[in-house]
Amino acid sequence: MSIPTKKIQMVDLKSQYEKIKSEVDAGIQNVINNTAFINGPAVKEFQADLEKYLNVKHVIPCANGTDALQIAMMALALKPGDEVITASFTYVATAEVIGLLGLTPVLVDVDKDTFNINVEAIERAITPNTKAIVPVHLFGQCANMEQIIALAKKYDLFVIEDVAQAIGADYTFSDGKKLKAGTIGTIGCTSFFPSKNLGCYGDGGAIFTNDDLLAKKLRMIAHHGQSKQYVHDVLGINSRLDTIQAAILKEKLKHLDEYAAARNKAANYYDKAFANHSKIITPIRAKNSTHVFHQYTIQLVGVDRTKFREQLFERGIPAMIYYPIPLHLQNAYKSDRFKKEDFSITEKLCATVLSLPMHTEMDEETLKYICTNLLELVK
Ligand SMILES: Cc1ncc(COP(=O)(O)O)c(C=O)c1O
């Protein structure tokens, strides 16, 4: 089978841009024409559009997803020594911010099927010092929010959702109530990093909450702790969403659901091609969440992953390992508090996962080429 004419990429932002080029270019040009570079009208407009899309009272735009997490934890007045529980199988930003604020990161294992934080592991890790849980909705689907919210109520904890990889996903509670990922807990945090499902053309992030007082505080903290000009009531940082990025996001938000549908179409193709394969475990869909497939991540069984990945590369197929080293084994986060036996799923996943090309512009020719070659090489 010959290699597709279009280079295979993990994410194809160029082709996506070409389809919305005139709208995006006009949005950028408008910001330049008005020289409204900092906190220009597009920031407020995008904020309002996202509030409507998420059905949340407050969206506070900021500079990136890591800042969003930091601002959230500052607003909740967490103090050094307070413990914050999050998953070990995730991107570093969550644990990094906990550490930076002098809080204690408490890392726990994940579910074998969804790769999301394990609820029993959370409960085992709760102590009198625990103040918050940070579920990361990994790879595009929600953690078990119904049980996490129940735990938070039982132990009086905050829930900060890291929705950087799952914006647009819907979570349905057992009573039928449906909420958007990131609007379920106390605060939701997201990133608009270019490769994210809702990505801009640089850095960007946002914080969501339904709590009016908290929203006011979050906004203040993101703006030097300022309540009015040159009056600083609380310790803050400088974290702004660039107006040009807001103009791009405003346009891209219109397409977010259509992008999720395109990702699901590609995921369904992969699912079908790899169904019942003895060496490939396809991603399992969580019961109460839709999946927006930020990543399509398979687990390899009895396969030399390094060699396999090299062979794929040789055939022009990129594949990434998200994440090769769990946080509890990273030098920056190692601690005697973490016992190897408590992280069996995380460690297994780090050794076996492989993320395949996944984006909004996957065509049938590309999918067919990837699947045919992958099945040939995995034998
Ligand atoms: C789960 C998760 N949280 C936080 C972040 C941090 O976002 P940013 O790179 O915008 O700071 C990322 C990704 O980059 C992420 O994937």
mmCIF file of C-alpha atoms and ligand atoms in Angstrom:
data_model
loop_
_atom_site.group_PDB
_atom_site.id
_atom_site.type_symbol
_atom_site.label_atom_id
_atom_site.label_comp_id
_atom_site.label_asym_id
_atom_site.label_seq_id
_atom_site.Cartn_x
_atom_site.Cartn_y
_atom_site.Cartn_z
ATOM 1 C CA MET A 1 0.000 0.000 0.000
ATOM 2 C CA SER A 2 1.528 3.321 -1.008
ATOM 3 C CA ILE A 3 2.032 6.102 1.519
ATOM 4 C CA PRO A 4 -0.691 8.799 1.392
ATOM 5 C CA THR A 5 0.262 11.940 -0.503
ATOM 6 C CA LYS A 6 -0.507 14.055 2.537
ATOM 7 C CA LYS A 7 2.168 13.696 5.250
ATOM 8 C CA ILE A 8 0.743 11.883 8.274
ATOM 9 C CA GLN A 9 0.908 13.990 11.427
ATOM 10 C CA MET A 10 -0.208 13.503 15.003
ATOM 11 C CA VAL A 11 -2.119 16.777 14.635
ATOM 12 C CA ASP A 12 -2.794 18.632 11.373
ATOM 13 C CA LEU A 13 -3.390 22.260 12.288
ATOM 14 C CA LYS A 14 -2.511 23.572 8.841
ATOM 15 C CA SER A 15 -5.345 21.777 7.014
ATOM 16 C CA GLN A 16 -7.762 22.742 9.768
ATOM 17 C CA TYR A 17 -6.711 26.397 9.456
ATOM 18 C CA GLU A 18 -7.131 26.387 5.685
ATOM 19 C CA LYS A 19 -10.857 25.621 6.077
ATOM 20 C CA ILE A 20 -11.465 28.622 8.356
ATOM 21 C CA LYS A 21 -8.694 30.847 7.012
ATOM 22 C CA SER A 22 -10.779 33.790 5.847
ATOM 23 C CA GLU A 23 -12.714 34.054 9.150
ATOM 24 C CA VAL A 24 -9.614 33.617 11.303
ATOM 25 C CA ASP A 25 -7.540 36.034 9.229
ATOM 26 C CA ALA A 26 -10.318 38.631 9.412
ATOM 27 C CA GLY A 27 -10.489 38.221 13.189
ATOM 28 C CA ILE A 28 -6.741 38.716 13.568
ATOM 29 C CA GLN A 29 -6.726 41.684 11.183
ATOM 30 C CA ASN A 30 -9.542 43.291 13.126
ATOM 31 C CA VAL A 31 -7.503 43.166 16.349
ATOM 32 C CA ILE A 32 -4.543 44.737 14.546
ATOM 33 C CA ASN A 33 -6.712 47.393 12.893
ATOM 34 C CA ASN A 34 -8.038 48.388 16.282
ATOM 35 C CA THR A 35 -4.671 47.954 18.030
ATOM 36 C CA ALA A 36 -6.668 46.381 20.832
ATOM 37 C CA PHE A 37 -3.907 43.961 21.746
ATOM 38 C CA ILE A 38 -4.450 43.673 25.493
ATOM 39 C CA ASN A 39 -7.929 42.852 26.829
ATOM 40 C CA GLY A 40 -9.495 43.930 23.545
ATOM 41 C CA PRO A 41 -13.189 43.318 22.752
ATOM 42 C CA ALA A 42 -12.500 39.828 21.328
ATOM 43 C CA VAL A 43 -11.507 38.600 24.800
ATOM 44 C CA LYS A 44 -14.886 39.540 26.301
ATOM 45 C CA GLU A 45 -16.731 38.239 23.231
ATOM 46 C CA PHE A 46 -14.980 34.888 23.348
ATOM 47 C CA GLN A 47 -15.572 34.723 27.101
ATOM 48 C CA ALA A 48 -19.312 35.243 26.580
ATOM 49 C CA ASP A 49 -19.443 32.691 23.747
ATOM 50 C CA LEU A 50 -17.651 30.088 25.869
ATOM 51 C CA GLU A 51 -19.925 30.768 28.880
ATOM 52 C CA LYS A 52 -22.889 30.094 26.626
ATOM 53 C CA TYR A 53 -21.352 26.978 25.070
ATOM 54 C CA LEU A 54 -20.430 25.501 28.450
ATOM 55 C CA ASN A 55 -23.578 26.748 30.156
ATOM 56 C CA VAL A 56 -21.450 28.118 32.989
ATOM 57 C CA LYS A 57 -21.851 31.472 34.760
ATOM 58 C CA HIS A 58 -18.246 32.610 34.590
ATOM 59 C CA VAL A 59 -15.330 32.065 32.229
ATOM 60 C CA ILE A 60 -12.118 33.811 33.257
ATOM 61 C CA PRO A 61 -9.646 33.823 30.358
ATOM 62 C CA CYS A 62 -5.942 33.584 31.228
ATOM 63 C CA ALA A 63 -2.555 33.016 29.631
ATOM 64 C CA ASN A 64 -2.321 29.210 29.621
ATOM 65 C CA GLY A 65 -3.637 26.059 31.270
ATOM 66 C CA THR A 66 -0.899 25.894 33.879
ATOM 67 C CA ASP A 67 -1.737 29.431 35.045
ATOM 68 C CA ALA A 68 -5.414 28.445 35.141
ATOM 69 C CA LEU A 69 -4.608 25.687 37.634
ATOM 70 C CA GLN A 70 -2.391 27.996 39.685
ATOM 71 C CA ILE A 71 -4.980 30.770 39.827
ATOM 72 C CA ALA A 72 -7.649 28.231 40.830
ATOM 73 C CA MET A 73 -5.585 26.939 43.732
ATOM 74 C CA MET A 74 -4.678 30.479 44.834
ATOM 75 C CA ALA A 75 -8.348 31.491 44.797
ATOM 76 C CA LEU A 76 -9.305 28.581 47.024
ATOM 77 C CA ALA A 77 -6.846 29.921 49.596
ATOM 78 C CA LEU A 78 -5.047 26.612 49.912
ATOM 79 C CA LYS A 79 -2.134 26.860 52.368
ATOM 80 C CA PRO A 80 1.294 25.234 52.485
ATOM 81 C CA GLY A 81 0.909 21.733 53.874
ATOM 82 C CA ASP A 82 -2.598 21.290 52.482
ATOM 83 C CA GLU A 83 -2.841 18.087 50.502
ATOM 84 C CA VAL A 84 -4.186 18.010 46.954
ATOM 85 C CA ILE A 85 -4.972 14.678 45.337
ATOM 86 C CA THR A 86 -4.396 14.097 41.643
ATOM 87 C CA ALA A 87 -3.499 11.261 39.270
ATOM 88 C CA SER A 88 0.051 10.059 38.678
ATOM 89 C CA PHE A 89 -0.744 9.195 35.052
ATOM 90 C CA THR A 90 -1.070 12.665 33.566
ATOM 91 C CA TYR A 91 0.707 15.710 32.225
ATOM 92 C CA VAL A 92 2.988 17.393 34.738
ATOM 93 C CA ALA A 93 1.228 20.778 34.994
ATOM 94 C CA THR A 94 -1.266 19.742 37.667
ATOM 95 C CA ALA A 95 1.308 18.409 40.132
ATOM 96 C CA GLU A 96 3.717 21.221 39.280
ATOM 97 C CA VAL A 97 1.316 23.929 40.363
ATOM 98 C CA ILE A 98 0.465 22.081 43.576
ATOM 99 C CA GLY A 99 4.179 21.938 44.393
ATOM 100 C CA LEU A 100 4.862 25.540 43.372
ATOM 101 C CA LEU A 101 2.252 26.811 45.825
ATOM 102 C CA GLY A 102 3.863 24.836 48.662
ATOM 103 C CA LEU A 103 0.937 22.418 48.769
ATOM 104 C CA THR A 104 1.529 18.679 49.005
ATOM 105 C CA PRO A 105 0.827 16.702 45.839
ATOM 106 C CA VAL A 106 -0.799 13.381 46.702
ATOM 107 C CA LEU A 107 -0.551 11.186 43.632
ATOM 108 C CA VAL A 108 -2.863 8.230 43.140
ATOM 109 C CA ASP A 109 -3.474 5.472 40.616
ATOM 110 C CA VAL A 110 -5.933 5.508 37.696
ATOM 111 C CA ASP A 111 -8.648 3.219 36.313
ATOM 112 C CA LYS A 112 -7.412 0.510 33.982
ATOM 113 C CA ASP A 113 -10.142 1.149 31.407
ATOM 114 C CA THR A 114 -10.556 4.918 31.277
ATOM 115 C CA PHE A 115 -7.035 5.950 32.430
ATOM 116 C CA ASN A 116 -8.755 8.514 34.668
ATOM 117 C CA ILE A 117 -8.200 8.986 38.404
ATOM 118 C CA ASN A 118 -9.426 6.020 40.459
ATOM 119 C CA VAL A 119 -12.113 6.896 42.981
ATOM 120 C CA GLU A 120 -11.193 4.196 45.537
ATOM 121 C CA ALA A 121 -7.569 5.374 45.391
ATOM 122 C CA ILE A 122 -8.728 8.932 46.061
ATOM 123 C CA GLU A 123 -10.694 7.858 49.130
ATOM 124 C CA ARG A 124 -7.766 5.832 50.493
ATOM 125 C CA ALA A 125 -5.507 8.884 50.120
ATOM 126 C CA ILE A 126 -7.775 11.316 51.998
ATOM 127 C CA THR A 127 -6.385 12.571 55.339
ATOM 128 C CA PRO A 128 -7.413 15.434 57.651
ATOM 129 C CA ASN A 129 -5.046 17.652 55.611
ATOM 130 C CA THR A 130 -6.707 16.929 52.267
ATOM 131 C CA LYS A 131 -8.303 20.052 50.799
ATOM 132 C CA ALA A 132 -8.874 19.346 47.129
ATOM 133 C CA ILE A 133 -9.115 16.744 44.400
ATOM 134 C CA VAL A 134 -7.933 17.547 40.876
ATOM 135 C CA PRO A 135 -9.398 15.059 38.405
ATOM 136 C CA VAL A 136 -7.775 15.389 34.986
ATOM 137 C CA HIS A 137 -10.199 14.394 32.227
ATOM 138 C CA LEU A 138 -7.510 12.544 30.345
ATOM 139 C CA PHE A 139 -7.398 12.032 26.575
ATOM 140 C CA GLY A 140 -10.924 13.395 26.062
ATOM 141 C CA GLN A 141 -13.364 11.814 28.484
ATOM 142 C CA CYS A 142 -14.512 12.702 31.971
ATOM 143 C CA ALA A 143 -13.309 11.105 35.161
ATOM 144 C CA ASN A 144 -15.996 9.507 37.330
ATOM 145 C CA MET A 145 -17.394 12.870 38.433
ATOM 146 C CA GLU A 146 -20.516 11.556 40.129
ATOM 147 C CA GLN A 147 -18.447 9.615 42.650
ATOM 148 C CA ILE A 148 -15.786 12.307 42.902
ATOM 149 C CA ILE A 149 -18.418 14.926 43.750
ATOM 150 C CA ALA A 150 -19.911 12.528 46.302
ATOM 151 C CA LEU A 151 -16.478 12.092 47.930
ATOM 152 C CA ALA A 152 -15.906 15.835 47.907
ATOM 153 C CA LYS A 153 -19.223 16.357 49.705
ATOM 154 C CA LYS A 154 -18.492 13.605 52.219
ATOM 155 C CA TYR A 155 -15.049 14.981 53.136
ATOM 156 C CA ASP A 156 -15.705 18.673 52.440
ATOM 157 C CA LEU A 157 -13.177 19.041 49.627
ATOM 158 C CA PHE A 158 -12.840 21.318 46.626
ATOM 159 C CA VAL A 159 -12.867 19.780 43.158
ATOM 160 C CA ILE A 160 -10.743 21.440 40.476
ATOM 161 C CA GLU A 161 -11.352 19.822 37.107
ATOM 162 C CA ASP A 162 -8.467 19.866 34.656
ATOM 163 C CA VAL A 163 -10.360 19.866 31.382
ATOM 164 C CA ALA A 164 -7.400 20.755 29.134
ATOM 165 C CA GLN A 165 -7.871 17.519 27.169
ATOM 166 C CA ALA A 166 -11.656 17.181 27.245
ATOM 167 C CA ILE A 167 -13.303 20.508 26.501
ATOM 168 C CA GLY A 168 -16.713 19.875 24.977
ATOM 169 C CA ALA A 169 -17.242 16.463 26.569
ATOM 170 C CA ASP A 170 -20.612 15.908 28.263
ATOM 171 C CA TYR A 171 -21.012 14.160 31.586
ATOM 172 C CA THR A 172 -24.366 12.596 32.482
ATOM 173 C CA PHE A 173 -25.248 11.905 36.127
ATOM 174 C CA SER A 174 -27.356 8.903 37.072
ATOM 175 C CA ASP A 175 -30.402 11.181 37.544
ATOM 176 C CA GLY A 176 -30.046 12.235 33.897
ATOM 177 C CA LYS A 177 -28.526 15.645 34.611
ATOM 178 C CA LYS A 178 -25.994 16.533 31.930
ATOM 179 C CA LEU A 179 -23.112 18.978 32.382
ATOM 180 C CA LYS A 180 -20.137 20.013 30.287
ATOM 181 C CA ALA A 181 -16.727 18.830 31.465
ATOM 182 C CA GLY A 182 -15.141 21.560 33.557
ATOM 183 C CA THR A 183 -18.438 22.902 34.931
ATOM 184 C CA ILE A 184 -19.117 20.120 37.411
ATOM 185 C CA GLY A 185 -16.649 20.779 40.233
ATOM 186 C CA THR A 186 -15.825 23.937 42.205
ATOM 187 C CA ILE A 187 -13.624 25.246 39.383
ATOM 188 C CA GLY A 188 -12.680 24.032 35.893
ATOM 189 C CA CYS A 189 -9.350 24.820 34.236
ATOM 190 C CA THR A 190 -8.404 24.510 30.611
ATOM 191 C CA SER A 191 -5.617 25.116 28.126
ATOM 192 C CA PHE A 192 -5.907 26.453 24.581
ATOM 193 C CA PHE A 193 -2.484 25.091 23.584
ATOM 194 C CA PRO A 194 -2.556 24.780 19.758
ATOM 195 C CA SER A 195 -2.944 20.992 19.653
ATOM 196 C CA LYS A 196 -5.824 20.935 22.141
ATOM 197 C CA ASN A 197 -9.371 20.255 20.882
ATOM 198 C CA LEU A 198 -10.022 23.978 21.237
ATOM 199 C CA GLY A 199 -6.570 25.344 20.502
ATOM 200 C CA CYS A 200 -5.380 28.816 19.586
ATOM 201 C CA TYR A 201 -2.256 29.782 17.627
ATOM 202 C CA GLY A 202 -0.061 30.329 20.654
ATOM 203 C CA ASP A 203 -0.714 30.050 24.383
ATOM 204 C CA GLY A 204 -4.041 30.490 26.102
ATOM 205 C CA GLY A 205 -6.158 29.186 28.947
ATOM 206 C CA ALA A 206 -9.347 29.738 30.939
ATOM 207 C CA ILE A 207 -10.994 29.067 34.262
ATOM 208 C CA PHE A 208 -14.701 28.246 34.758
ATOM 209 C CA THR A 209 -16.957 28.519 37.771
ATOM 210 C CA ASN A 210 -20.605 28.978 38.699
ATOM 211 C CA ASP A 211 -19.671 30.699 41.983
ATOM 212 C CA ASP A 212 -19.956 34.516 41.740
ATOM 213 C CA LEU A 213 -17.615 35.297 44.637
ATOM 214 C CA LEU A 214 -15.020 32.836 43.468
ATOM 215 C CA ALA A 215 -15.218 34.266 39.944
ATOM 216 C CA LYS A 216 -14.458 37.724 41.292
ATOM 217 C CA LYS A 217 -11.458 36.389 43.171
ATOM 218 C CA LEU A 218 -10.195 34.380 40.202
ATOM 219 C CA ARG A 219 -10.399 37.462 37.997
ATOM 220 C CA MET A 220 -8.554 39.547 40.558
ATOM 221 C CA ILE A 221 -5.774 37.004 40.999
ATOM 222 C CA ALA A 222 -5.271 36.704 37.233
ATOM 223 C CA HIS A 223 -4.921 40.491 37.178
ATOM 224 C CA HIS A 224 -2.226 41.212 39.791
ATOM 225 C CA GLY A 225 -4.684 40.770 42.656
ATOM 226 C CA GLN A 226 -6.209 44.082 41.616
ATOM 227 C CA SER A 227 -9.757 45.013 42.669
ATOM 228 C CA LYS A 228 -9.590 48.372 40.866
ATOM 229 C CA GLN A 229 -6.753 50.090 39.102
ATOM 230 C CA TYR A 230 -3.633 50.227 41.307
ATOM 231 C CA VAL A 231 -5.471 48.747 44.277
ATOM 232 C CA HIS A 232 -4.137 45.284 45.087
ATOM 233 C CA ASP A 233 -6.231 43.384 47.611
ATOM 234 C CA VAL A 234 -4.740 39.934 47.259
ATOM 235 C CA LEU A 235 -1.531 38.420 45.968
ATOM 236 C CA GLY A 236 -1.958 37.873 42.255
ATOM 237 C CA ILE A 237 -0.154 37.123 39.026
ATOM 238 C CA ASN A 238 -0.271 38.523 35.505
ATOM 239 C CA SER A 239 -2.127 36.084 33.302
ATOM 240 C CA ARG A 240 -4.026 37.381 30.268
ATOM 241 C CA LEU A 241 -5.469 35.749 27.196
ATOM 242 C CA ASP A 242 -3.979 37.605 24.249
ATOM 243 C CA THR A 243 -6.627 39.403 22.166
ATOM 244 C CA ILE A 244 -5.378 37.886 18.903
ATOM 245 C CA GLN A 245 -5.698 34.427 20.452
ATOM 246 C CA ALA A 246 -9.211 35.262 21.679
ATOM 247 C CA ALA A 247 -10.211 36.295 18.140
ATOM 248 C CA ILE A 248 -8.953 32.938 16.815
ATOM 249 C CA LEU A 249 -10.679 30.987 19.596
ATOM 250 C CA LYS A 250 -13.952 32.822 19.001
ATOM 251 C CA GLU A 251 -13.952 31.477 15.448
ATOM 252 C CA LYS A 252 -12.761 27.987 16.385
ATOM 253 C CA LEU A 253 -15.334 27.583 19.172
ATOM 254 C CA LYS A 254 -18.052 27.637 16.490
ATOM 255 C CA HIS A 255 -16.541 24.415 15.116
ATOM 256 C CA LEU A 256 -15.779 22.605 18.375
ATOM 257 C CA ASP A 257 -18.645 20.098 18.198
ATOM 258 C CA GLU A 258 -17.974 19.414 14.541
ATOM 259 C CA TYR A 259 -14.290 18.841 15.459
ATOM 260 C CA ALA A 260 -15.319 16.366 18.178
ATOM 261 C CA ALA A 261 -17.486 14.532 15.648
ATOM 262 C CA ALA A 262 -14.546 14.293 13.201
ATOM 263 C CA ARG A 263 -12.329 12.921 15.979
ATOM 264 C CA ASN A 264 -15.006 10.378 16.917
ATOM 265 C CA LYS A 265 -15.277 9.280 13.299
ATOM 266 C CA ALA A 266 -11.548 8.592 13.188
ATOM 267 C CA ALA A 267 -11.728 6.826 16.579
ATOM 268 C CA ASN A 268 -14.551 4.594 15.318
ATOM 269 C CA TYR A 269 -12.455 3.666 12.289
ATOM 270 C CA TYR A 270 -9.523 2.702 14.513
ATOM 271 C CA ASP A 271 -11.853 0.807 16.902
ATOM 272 C CA LYS A 272 -13.227 -1.260 14.054
ATOM 273 C CA ALA A 273 -9.836 -1.981 12.508
ATOM 274 C CA PHE A 274 -8.313 -3.167 15.802
ATOM 275 C CA ALA A 275 -11.399 -4.867 17.290
ATOM 276 C CA ASN A 276 -10.661 -8.099 19.158
ATOM 277 C CA HIS A 277 -6.958 -7.997 18.311
ATOM 278 C CA SER A 278 -4.967 -10.001 20.845
ATOM 279 C CA LYS A 279 -2.123 -7.450 20.966
ATOM 280 C CA ILE A 280 -4.073 -4.194 20.852
ATOM 281 C CA ILE A 281 -6.455 -2.890 23.497
ATOM 282 C CA THR A 282 -8.532 -0.051 22.064
ATOM 283 C CA PRO A 283 -9.696 2.820 24.307
ATOM 284 C CA ILE A 284 -12.724 1.977 26.422
ATOM 285 C CA ARG A 285 -15.438 4.644 26.546
ATOM 286 C CA ALA A 286 -16.417 5.774 30.033
ATOM 287 C CA LYS A 287 -20.023 5.030 30.971
ATOM 288 C CA ASN A 288 -21.260 8.515 31.804
ATOM 289 C CA SER A 289 -19.121 10.655 29.542
ATOM 290 C CA THR A 290 -18.959 11.411 25.872
ATOM 291 C CA HIS A 291 -15.456 11.158 24.419
ATOM 292 C CA VAL A 292 -13.912 14.013 22.445
ATOM 293 C CA PHE A 293 -10.771 12.008 21.584
ATOM 294 C CA HIS A 294 -8.035 14.477 22.303
ATOM 295 C CA GLN A 295 -5.903 11.361 21.975
ATOM 296 C CA TYR A 296 -6.604 7.904 20.610
ATOM 297 C CA THR A 297 -4.481 5.768 22.892
ATOM 298 C CA ILE A 298 -4.085 2.034 22.509
ATOM 299 C CA GLN A 299 -2.383 -0.404 24.887
ATOM 300 C CA LEU A 300 0.027 -2.894 23.358
ATOM 301 C CA VAL A 301 0.124 -6.432 24.728
ATOM 302 C CA GLY A 302 3.396 -8.364 24.404
ATOM 303 C CA VAL A 303 4.824 -5.951 21.825
ATOM 304 C CA ASP A 304 8.270 -4.303 21.907
ATOM 305 C CA ARG A 305 6.899 -0.757 21.868
ATOM 306 C CA THR A 306 10.180 0.998 21.063
ATOM 307 C CA LYS A 307 10.833 -1.202 18.039
ATOM 308 C CA PHE A 308 7.213 -1.085 16.934
ATOM 309 C CA ARG A 309 7.193 2.703 17.103
ATOM 310 C CA GLU A 310 10.407 2.898 15.069
ATOM 311 C CA GLN A 311 8.895 0.615 12.426
ATOM 312 C CA LEU A 312 5.819 2.835 12.245
ATOM 313 C CA PHE A 313 8.031 5.914 11.833
ATOM 314 C CA GLU A 314 9.879 4.188 8.986
ATOM 315 C CA ARG A 315 6.539 3.869 7.217
ATOM 316 C CA GLY A 316 5.743 7.536 7.799
ATOM 317 C CA ILE A 317 3.395 6.975 10.744
ATOM 318 C CA PRO A 318 4.066 9.057 13.856
ATOM 319 C CA ALA A 319 2.987 7.717 17.255
ATOM 320 C CA MET A 320 3.554 9.241 20.672
ATOM 321 C CA ILE A 321 3.855 7.941 24.202
ATOM 322 C CA TYR A 322 1.622 9.904 26.554
ATOM 323 C CA TYR A 323 3.079 9.482 29.184
ATOM 324 C CA PRO A 324 6.302 7.498 29.406
ATOM 325 C CA ILE A 325 7.161 8.239 33.064
ATOM 326 C CA PRO A 326 4.513 8.545 35.771
ATOM 327 C CA LEU A 327 4.671 11.554 38.046
ATOM 328 C CA HIS A 328 5.413 9.495 41.178
ATOM 329 C CA LEU A 329 8.650 8.298 39.505
ATOM 330 C CA GLN A 330 9.772 11.730 38.285
ATOM 331 C CA ASN A 331 12.731 13.162 40.220
ATOM 332 C CA ALA A 332 10.820 16.359 40.942
ATOM 333 C CA TYR A 333 7.882 14.532 42.581
ATOM 334 C CA LYS A 334 9.375 11.337 44.055
ATOM 335 C CA SER A 335 8.462 10.811 47.685
ATOM 336 C CA ASP A 336 8.601 8.089 50.329
ATOM 337 C CA ARG A 337 4.851 8.622 50.612
ATOM 338 C CA PHE A 338 4.351 6.914 47.248
ATOM 339 C CA LYS A 339 4.518 3.099 47.264
ATOM 340 C CA LYS A 340 5.088 1.226 44.015
ATOM 341 C CA GLU A 341 2.275 -1.237 44.737
ATOM 342 C CA ASP A 342 -0.214 1.641 44.795
ATOM 343 C CA PHE A 343 0.509 2.530 41.161
ATOM 344 C CA SER A 344 0.239 -0.779 39.324
ATOM 345 C CA ILE A 345 -2.140 0.515 36.626
ATOM 346 C CA THR A 346 -0.239 3.758 36.073
ATOM 347 C CA GLU A 347 3.089 1.946 35.709
ATOM 348 C CA LYS A 348 1.596 -0.621 33.351
ATOM 349 C CA LEU A 349 0.047 2.097 31.190
ATOM 350 C CA CYS A 350 3.295 4.067 31.004
ATOM 351 C CA ALA A 351 4.983 0.924 29.674
ATOM 352 C CA THR A 352 2.320 -0.068 27.146
ATOM 353 C CA VAL A 353 0.379 2.927 25.794
ATOM 354 C CA LEU A 354 0.764 4.386 22.344
ATOM 355 C CA SER A 355 -1.180 7.354 20.972
ATOM 356 C CA LEU A 356 -1.955 7.304 17.262
ATOM 357 C CA PRO A 357 -2.479 10.247 14.903
ATOM 358 C CA MET A 358 -5.731 11.943 15.915
ATOM 359 C CA HIS A 359 -7.049 15.233 14.630
ATOM 360 C CA THR A 360 -9.959 16.845 12.866
ATOM 361 C CA GLU A 361 -8.629 16.339 9.338
ATOM 362 C CA MET A 362 -8.096 12.551 9.251
ATOM 363 C CA ASP A 363 -9.227 11.155 5.892
ATOM 364 C CA GLU A 364 -10.075 7.592 4.981
ATOM 365 C CA GLU A 365 -6.905 7.106 2.910
ATOM 366 C CA THR A 366 -4.732 8.055 5.887
ATOM 367 C CA LEU A 367 -6.707 5.944 8.361
ATOM 368 C CA LYS A 368 -6.582 2.947 6.061
ATOM 369 C CA TYR A 369 -2.827 3.318 5.571
ATOM 370 C CA ILE A 370 -2.204 3.638 9.331
ATOM 371 C CA CYS A 371 -4.408 0.669 10.253
ATOM 372 C CA THR A 372 -3.122 -1.635 7.513
ATOM 373 C CA ASN A 373 0.520 -0.963 8.400
ATOM 374 C CA LEU A 374 -0.056 -1.119 12.123
ATOM 375 C CA LEU A 375 -1.787 -4.492 11.828
ATOM 376 C CA GLU A 376 0.959 -5.776 9.589
ATOM 377 C CA LEU A 377 3.705 -4.716 12.010
ATOM 378 C CA VAL A 378 2.018 -5.791 15.233
ATOM 379 C CA LYS A 379 1.885 -9.464 14.185
HETATM 380 C C1 LIG B 1 -4.044 17.834 31.323
HETATM 381 C C2 LIG B 1 -3.285 19.104 31.113
HETATM 382 N N1 LIG B 1 -3.274 20.023 32.086
HETATM 383 C C3 LIG B 1 -2.622 21.193 31.937
HETATM 384 C C4 LIG B 1 -1.934 21.474 30.792
HETATM 385 C C5 LIG B 1 -1.153 22.743 30.712
HETATM 386 O O1 LIG B 1 -1.590 23.627 29.763
HETATM 387 P P1 LIG B 1 -0.625 24.758 29.166
HETATM 388 O O2 LIG B 1 0.387 24.079 28.321
HETATM 389 O O3 LIG B 1 -1.531 25.638 28.407
HETATM 390 O O4 LIG B 1 -0.008 25.467 30.327
HETATM 391 C C6 LIG B 1 -1.933 20.544 29.737
HETATM 392 C C7 LIG B 1 -1.282 20.712 28.460
HETATM 393 O O5 LIG B 1 -0.540 21.275 27.962
HETATM 394 C C8 LIG B 1 -2.629 19.314 29.913
HETATM 395 O O6 LIG B 1 -2.653 18.395 28.949
#
